[in-house]
mmCIF file of C-alpha atoms in Angstrom:
data_model
loop_
_atom_site.group_PDB
_atom_site.id
_atom_site.type_symbol
_atom_site.label_atom_id
_atom_site.label_comp_id
_atom_site.label_asym_id
_atom_site.label_seq_id
_atom_site.Cartn_x
_atom_site.Cartn_y
_atom_site.Cartn_z
ATOM 1 C CA MET A 1 18.480 5.360 -0.164
ATOM 2 C CA ASP A 2 17.826 6.829 3.183
ATOM 3 C CA GLN A 3 14.820 8.953 3.417
ATOM 4 C CA GLY A 4 15.753 11.815 5.907
ATOM 5 C CA ARG A 5 14.492 12.909 8.541
ATOM 6 C CA THR A 6 13.698 17.005 7.390
ATOM 7 C CA SER A 7 10.606 16.462 5.854
ATOM 8 C CA GLU A 8 7.171 15.483 7.798
ATOM 9 C CA PHE A 9 5.334 14.519 5.078
ATOM 10 C CA ALA A 10 6.166 10.701 4.299
ATOM 11 C CA PHE A 11 5.538 11.771 -0.266
ATOM 12 C CA VAL A 12 4.612 15.098 -1.149
ATOM 13 C CA THR A 13 3.082 15.565 -5.500
ATOM 14 C CA GLU A 14 3.648 18.894 -7.094
ATOM 15 C CA ASP A 15 1.614 19.020 -10.413
ATOM 16 C CA LEU A 16 2.333 15.666 -11.238
ATOM 17 C CA LYS A 17 0.991 14.225 -14.954
ATOM 18 C CA LYS A 18 0.114 10.994 -16.567
ATOM 19 C CA VAL A 19 -0.382 11.004 -20.510
ATOM 20 C CA TYR A 20 -0.823 7.072 -22.028
ATOM 21 C CA GLY A 21 -0.506 7.335 -25.543
ATOM 22 C CA GLU A 22 -0.418 10.279 -28.562
ATOM 23 C CA GLY A 23 -2.011 12.631 -30.209
ATOM 24 C CA ALA A 24 -6.326 12.120 -30.080
ATOM 25 C CA ALA A 25 -6.024 9.454 -28.703
ATOM 26 C CA ALA A 26 -3.450 9.950 -25.218
ATOM 27 C CA VAL A 27 -5.224 9.290 -22.307
ATOM 28 C CA HIS A 28 -4.766 11.368 -19.346
ATOM 29 C CA ALA A 29 -4.346 9.362 -16.463
ATOM 30 C CA LEU A 30 -3.263 12.571 -13.736
ATOM 31 C CA ARG A 31 -4.054 16.005 -14.315
ATOM 32 C CA GLY A 32 -1.866 17.672 -12.119
ATOM 33 C CA VAL A 33 -2.015 15.781 -9.368
ATOM 34 C CA SER A 34 -0.065 17.607 -6.130
ATOM 35 C CA MET A 35 -1.147 16.147 -2.160
ATOM 36 C CA ASN A 36 0.825 15.082 0.538
ATOM 37 C CA VAL A 37 0.860 13.043 2.866
ATOM 38 C CA PRO A 38 2.502 12.750 6.563
ATOM 39 C CA ARG A 39 4.224 10.091 7.855
ATOM 40 C CA GLY A 40 2.669 7.092 9.431
ATOM 41 C CA GLU A 41 -1.047 8.178 8.311
ATOM 42 C CA PHE A 42 -3.997 5.620 7.129
ATOM 43 C CA VAL A 43 -4.603 7.199 4.642
ATOM 44 C CA VAL A 44 -7.183 5.700 1.867
ATOM 45 C CA LEU A 45 -7.460 6.881 -2.521
ATOM 46 C CA LEU A 46 -10.834 6.589 -3.223
ATOM 47 C CA GLY A 47 -12.856 6.662 -6.353
ATOM 48 C CA PRO A 48 -14.355 4.475 -9.547
ATOM 49 C CA SER A 49 -12.513 3.036 -11.566
ATOM 50 C CA GLY A 50 -11.062 4.860 -14.222
ATOM 51 C CA SER A 51 -10.522 8.256 -11.839
ATOM 52 C CA GLY A 52 -6.290 7.494 -11.913
ATOM 53 C CA LYS A 53 -6.009 6.473 -7.988
ATOM 54 C CA SER A 54 -4.107 3.148 -8.758
ATOM 55 C CA THR A 55 -1.925 4.881 -11.419
ATOM 56 C CA LEU A 56 -0.724 7.511 -8.707
ATOM 57 C CA LEU A 57 0.064 4.682 -6.537
ATOM 58 C CA ASN A 58 2.380 3.070 -9.160
ATOM 59 C CA ILE A 59 4.339 5.936 -9.476
ATOM 60 C CA LEU A 60 4.770 6.383 -5.878
ATOM 61 C CA GLY A 61 5.362 2.784 -4.637
ATOM 62 C CA GLY A 62 8.168 3.230 -8.424
ATOM 63 C CA LEU A 63 5.970 0.796 -10.447
ATOM 64 C CA ASP A 64 5.629 3.270 -12.578
ATOM 65 C CA SER A 65 7.033 6.710 -13.979
ATOM 66 C CA ALA A 66 5.379 10.138 -15.218
ATOM 67 C CA THR A 67 5.267 12.179 -17.693
ATOM 68 C CA SER A 68 5.768 15.172 -16.072
ATOM 69 C CA GLY A 69 5.750 17.188 -12.321
ATOM 70 C CA LYS A 70 7.529 15.919 -9.351
ATOM 71 C CA ALA A 71 7.101 13.573 -6.799
ATOM 72 C CA MET A 72 8.994 13.273 -3.144
ATOM 73 C CA PHE A 73 10.112 10.905 -1.119
ATOM 74 C CA GLY A 74 10.929 12.075 2.179
ATOM 75 C CA ASP A 75 14.044 13.956 0.459
ATOM 76 C CA VAL A 76 14.158 11.803 -2.421
ATOM 77 C CA GLU A 77 13.363 12.956 -6.011
ATOM 78 C CA LEU A 78 11.672 9.674 -6.766
ATOM 79 C CA THR A 79 10.407 11.275 -10.599
ATOM 80 C CA ALA A 80 14.388 12.137 -10.586
ATOM 81 C CA LEU A 81 15.449 7.977 -9.729
ATOM 82 C CA SER A 82 16.984 6.024 -12.119
ATOM 83 C CA ASP A 83 15.402 2.381 -12.577
ATOM 84 C CA ALA A 84 17.864 0.920 -10.631
ATOM 85 C CA ARG A 85 17.567 3.821 -8.169
ATOM 86 C CA LEU A 86 13.462 3.120 -8.064
ATOM 87 C CA THR A 87 14.541 -0.893 -7.410
ATOM 88 C CA ARG A 88 16.492 -0.018 -4.417
ATOM 89 C CA TYR A 89 13.509 2.156 -3.667
ATOM 90 C CA ARG A 90 10.649 -0.217 -3.737
ATOM 91 C CA ARG A 91 13.583 -3.626 -1.853
ATOM 92 C CA GLU A 92 14.034 -1.089 0.488
ATOM 93 C CA HIS A 93 11.447 0.729 1.563
ATOM 94 C CA VAL A 94 7.531 -0.271 -0.027
ATOM 95 C CA GLY A 95 5.432 -3.271 0.460
ATOM 96 C CA PHE A 96 2.777 -4.068 -2.122
ATOM 97 C CA VAL A 97 -0.632 -5.309 -1.614
ATOM 98 C CA PHE A 98 -2.734 -6.212 -4.643
ATOM 99 C CA GLN A 99 -6.318 -7.619 -4.914
ATOM 100 C CA PHE A 100 -4.905 -11.131 -5.992
ATOM 101 C CA TYR A 101 -2.705 -11.983 -4.277
ATOM 102 C CA ASN A 102 -0.075 -13.515 -6.200
ATOM 103 C CA LEU A 103 1.755 -15.875 -3.761
ATOM 104 C CA MET A 104 3.422 -19.158 -4.315
ATOM 105 C CA PRO A 105 1.064 -21.753 -4.768
ATOM 106 C CA SER A 106 4.188 -24.400 -4.177
ATOM 107 C CA LEU A 107 5.228 -22.950 -0.781
ATOM 108 C CA THR A 108 3.687 -22.607 2.337
ATOM 109 C CA ALA A 109 3.065 -19.408 4.240
ATOM 110 C CA ARG A 110 5.978 -19.471 5.436
ATOM 111 C CA GLU A 111 7.832 -19.975 2.604
ATOM 112 C CA ASN A 112 5.993 -17.634 0.890
ATOM 113 C CA VAL A 113 7.722 -14.975 2.966
ATOM 114 C CA GLU A 114 10.930 -16.030 3.558
ATOM 115 C CA LEU A 115 11.248 -15.635 -0.488
ATOM 116 C CA VAL A 116 10.344 -11.441 1.796
ATOM 117 C CA THR A 117 12.876 -11.578 4.078
ATOM 118 C CA GLU A 118 16.051 -13.308 2.612
ATOM 119 C CA ILE A 119 16.261 -9.851 0.038
ATOM 120 C CA SER A 120 15.807 -7.733 2.682
ATOM 121 C CA GLU A 121 18.189 -5.409 4.782
ATOM 122 C CA ASN A 122 16.484 -5.194 7.477
ATOM 123 C CA PRO A 123 14.008 -7.800 7.414
ATOM 124 C CA LEU A 124 11.276 -8.538 10.393
ATOM 125 C CA ASP A 125 11.480 -12.257 11.780
ATOM 126 C CA VAL A 126 8.574 -14.787 9.416
ATOM 127 C CA ASN A 127 7.075 -16.169 12.922
ATOM 128 C CA GLU A 128 7.103 -12.246 13.598
ATOM 129 C CA ALA A 129 5.190 -11.487 10.259
ATOM 130 C CA LEU A 130 2.827 -14.033 10.518
ATOM 131 C CA SER A 131 1.881 -13.295 14.175
ATOM 132 C CA LEU A 132 1.161 -9.478 13.509
ATOM 133 C CA VAL A 133 -1.425 -10.918 10.267
ATOM 134 C CA GLY A 134 -2.556 -13.872 12.985
ATOM 135 C CA LEU A 135 -2.053 -16.762 11.173
ATOM 136 C CA THR A 136 0.988 -18.232 13.677
ATOM 137 C CA GLU A 137 -0.710 -21.940 13.516
ATOM 138 C CA ARG A 138 -1.424 -21.921 9.115
ATOM 139 C CA ALA A 139 2.357 -20.980 8.808
ATOM 140 C CA ASP A 140 3.266 -24.966 7.086
ATOM 141 C CA HIS A 141 -0.301 -24.845 5.075
ATOM 142 C CA PHE A 142 0.290 -24.147 1.043
ATOM 143 C CA PRO A 143 -2.626 -21.572 -0.673
ATOM 144 C CA ALA A 144 -4.465 -24.356 -1.658
ATOM 145 C CA GLN A 145 -5.160 -25.271 2.040
ATOM 146 C CA MET A 146 -6.353 -21.798 2.996
ATOM 147 C CA SER A 147 -9.002 -18.944 2.501
ATOM 148 C CA GLY A 148 -9.094 -15.802 0.648
ATOM 149 C CA GLY A 149 -8.713 -14.430 3.189
ATOM 150 C CA GLU A 150 -5.686 -16.520 4.927
ATOM 151 C CA GLN A 151 -3.900 -15.845 1.648
ATOM 152 C CA GLN A 152 -4.831 -12.269 2.044
ATOM 153 C CA ARG A 153 -2.819 -11.633 4.787
ATOM 154 C CA VAL A 154 -0.708 -14.320 4.039
ATOM 155 C CA ALA A 155 0.151 -11.813 1.743
ATOM 156 C CA ILE A 156 0.412 -8.746 3.440
ATOM 157 C CA ALA A 157 2.235 -10.904 6.039
ATOM 158 C CA ARG A 158 5.009 -10.900 2.886
ATOM 159 C CA ALA A 159 4.672 -7.417 2.478
ATOM 160 C CA VAL A 160 5.320 -6.569 6.192
ATOM 161 C CA ALA A 161 8.153 -8.603 6.169
ATOM 162 C CA LYS A 162 10.191 -6.519 4.615
ATOM 163 C CA ASN A 163 9.836 -4.111 7.448
ATOM 164 C CA PRO A 164 8.946 -1.323 5.016
ATOM 165 C CA ASN A 165 8.638 2.696 5.379
ATOM 166 C CA VAL A 166 5.012 2.957 3.248
ATOM 167 C CA LEU A 167 2.703 -0.126 2.591
ATOM 168 C CA PHE A 168 0.777 0.205 -0.384
ATOM 169 C CA CYS A 169 -2.980 -1.307 -0.511
ATOM 170 C CA ASP A 170 -4.456 -1.789 -3.749
ATOM 171 C CA GLU A 171 -7.976 -3.253 -3.666
ATOM 172 C CA PRO A 172 -6.704 -5.525 -0.632
ATOM 173 C CA THR A 173 -10.669 -6.121 0.194
ATOM 174 C CA GLY A 174 -11.966 -6.331 -3.426
ATOM 175 C CA ALA A 175 -11.963 -9.954 -3.645
ATOM 176 C CA LEU A 176 -13.138 -10.519 -0.153
ATOM 177 C CA ASP A 177 -16.633 -11.169 1.453
ATOM 178 C CA SER A 178 -17.477 -7.886 4.459
ATOM 179 C CA SER A 179 -16.118 -10.792 7.645
ATOM 180 C CA THR A 180 -13.011 -11.416 5.689
ATOM 181 C CA GLY A 181 -12.897 -7.910 4.651
ATOM 182 C CA ARG A 182 -12.528 -6.659 8.161
ATOM 183 C CA ALA A 183 -10.114 -9.361 9.224
ATOM 184 C CA VAL A 184 -7.426 -8.128 6.633
ATOM 185 C CA LEU A 185 -8.030 -4.253 7.253
ATOM 186 C CA ARG A 186 -8.033 -5.089 10.866
ATOM 187 C CA VAL A 187 -4.579 -6.460 10.033
ATOM 188 C CA LEU A 188 -3.764 -3.233 7.758
ATOM 189 C CA ARG A 189 -4.110 -1.434 11.141
ATOM 190 C CA ARG A 190 -1.992 -2.997 13.340
ATOM 191 C CA VAL A 191 0.512 -2.868 10.931
ATOM 192 C CA ASN A 192 0.225 1.165 10.185
ATOM 193 C CA LYS A 193 -0.089 1.473 14.260
ATOM 194 C CA GLU A 194 3.039 -1.221 15.338
ATOM 195 C CA LEU A 195 4.985 -0.523 12.689
ATOM 196 C CA GLY A 196 4.542 2.947 12.469
ATOM 197 C CA ALA A 197 4.298 1.963 8.787
ATOM 198 C CA THR A 198 2.633 4.669 6.385
ATOM 199 C CA VAL A 199 -0.431 2.667 4.687
ATOM 200 C CA ILE A 200 -2.376 3.790 1.645
ATOM 201 C CA VAL A 201 -5.285 1.725 0.217
ATOM 202 C CA VAL A 202 -6.207 2.779 -3.444
ATOM 203 C CA THR A 203 -10.645 1.036 -3.170
ATOM 204 C CA HIS A 204 -13.325 2.404 -4.485
ATOM 205 C CA ALA A 205 -15.229 1.093 -1.518
ATOM 206 C CA ALA A 206 -16.720 4.538 0.395
ATOM 207 C CA ALA A 207 -16.995 2.567 4.107
ATOM 208 C CA THR A 208 -13.277 1.699 3.747
ATOM 209 C CA ALA A 209 -12.703 5.645 3.853
ATOM 210 C CA GLU A 210 -14.324 5.699 7.288
ATOM 211 C CA MET A 211 -10.593 4.182 8.452
ATOM 212 C CA ALA A 212 -8.309 6.200 7.444
ATOM 213 C CA ASN A 213 -6.700 9.923 8.995
ATOM 214 C CA ARG A 214 -6.925 11.124 5.167
ATOM 215 C CA VAL A 215 -9.130 10.492 2.457
ATOM 216 C CA ILE A 216 -7.889 11.510 -0.606
ATOM 217 C CA HIS A 217 -11.136 12.204 -3.041
ATOM 218 C CA PHE A 218 -10.041 10.898 -6.643
ATOM 219 C CA ALA A 219 -12.482 11.615 -9.776
ATOM 220 C CA ASP A 220 -11.428 12.265 -13.576
ATOM 221 C CA GLY A 221 -7.538 12.111 -13.074
ATOM 222 C CA ASP A 222 -6.872 14.373 -9.796
ATOM 223 C CA ILE A 223 -8.224 15.520 -6.966
ATOM 224 C CA ARG A 224 -11.505 16.617 -5.673
ATOM 225 C CA GLU A 225 -11.105 16.765 -2.570
ATOM 226 C CA VAL A 226 -9.398 15.996 0.743
ATOM 227 C CA VAL A 227 -10.788 14.376 4.112
ATOM 228 C CA VAL A 228 -9.345 14.718 7.546
ATOM 229 C CA ASN A 229 -11.058 12.017 9.563
ATOM 230 C CA GLU A 230 -10.487 13.606 13.305
ATOM 231 C CA HIS A 231 -11.813 10.555 14.703
ATOM 232 C CA PRO A 232 -11.686 7.218 12.280
ATOM 233 C CA LYS A 233 -13.490 4.144 13.092
ATOM 234 C CA SER A 234 -12.246 0.184 13.536
ATOM 235 C CA PRO A 235 -12.768 -1.242 11.348
ATOM 236 C CA ASP A 236 -14.622 -3.843 13.317
ATOM 237 C CA GLU A 237 -17.325 -0.108 13.171
ATOM 238 C CA ILE A 238 -17.892 0.166 9.640
ATOM 239 C CA VAL A 239 -20.734 -1.449 7.713
ATOM 240 C CA TRP A 240 -19.921 -2.310 3.890
#
């Protein structure tokens, strides 16, 4: 699947809606979201729990389907793809980082990353991925021998090892203290700058938005405001 090069945007959505359930019990998770995400930006989706931001991330990441509307990845209409083609899209183009690390406890950091490189078409070298997140010297340690921040950085290395076009992060610092959280944000910024990946971070932590190129404010299943930061802060400047 080729993303195509005629679009300047990584993603474009038009009147995207997601409804869970039917009738009086229906939950409207997305209420007609329309937005553009330029390629190569560091984007924060900011809003309280239940505002729809994770639902949007899951649709853009090919993990969930929309009820109606359109979502484009470059020139590819994600909302028109079959399950098989969505699987291919996730495998070839997308990396995921979640709040909880989902590492294999019986495997070392290097082996956790190798799991992804073995099924990717154009992966990074495993050592390069671990170096990118500053864990070269911890490569042979198991998750139980690592701190929470180190485990999250292994999870990021695993996600970027497939050399994705887009890195989706859902509350990546939610379980971390401020110092460790900044370390993780530094890694995400490095991935954005050095690999050129579009990074989309879902969070309710307003401070994280200060390092984004673009902040998309969510509430009640829709976009309330889009703010473009002309001078994003570095992770070290953020006050938690």
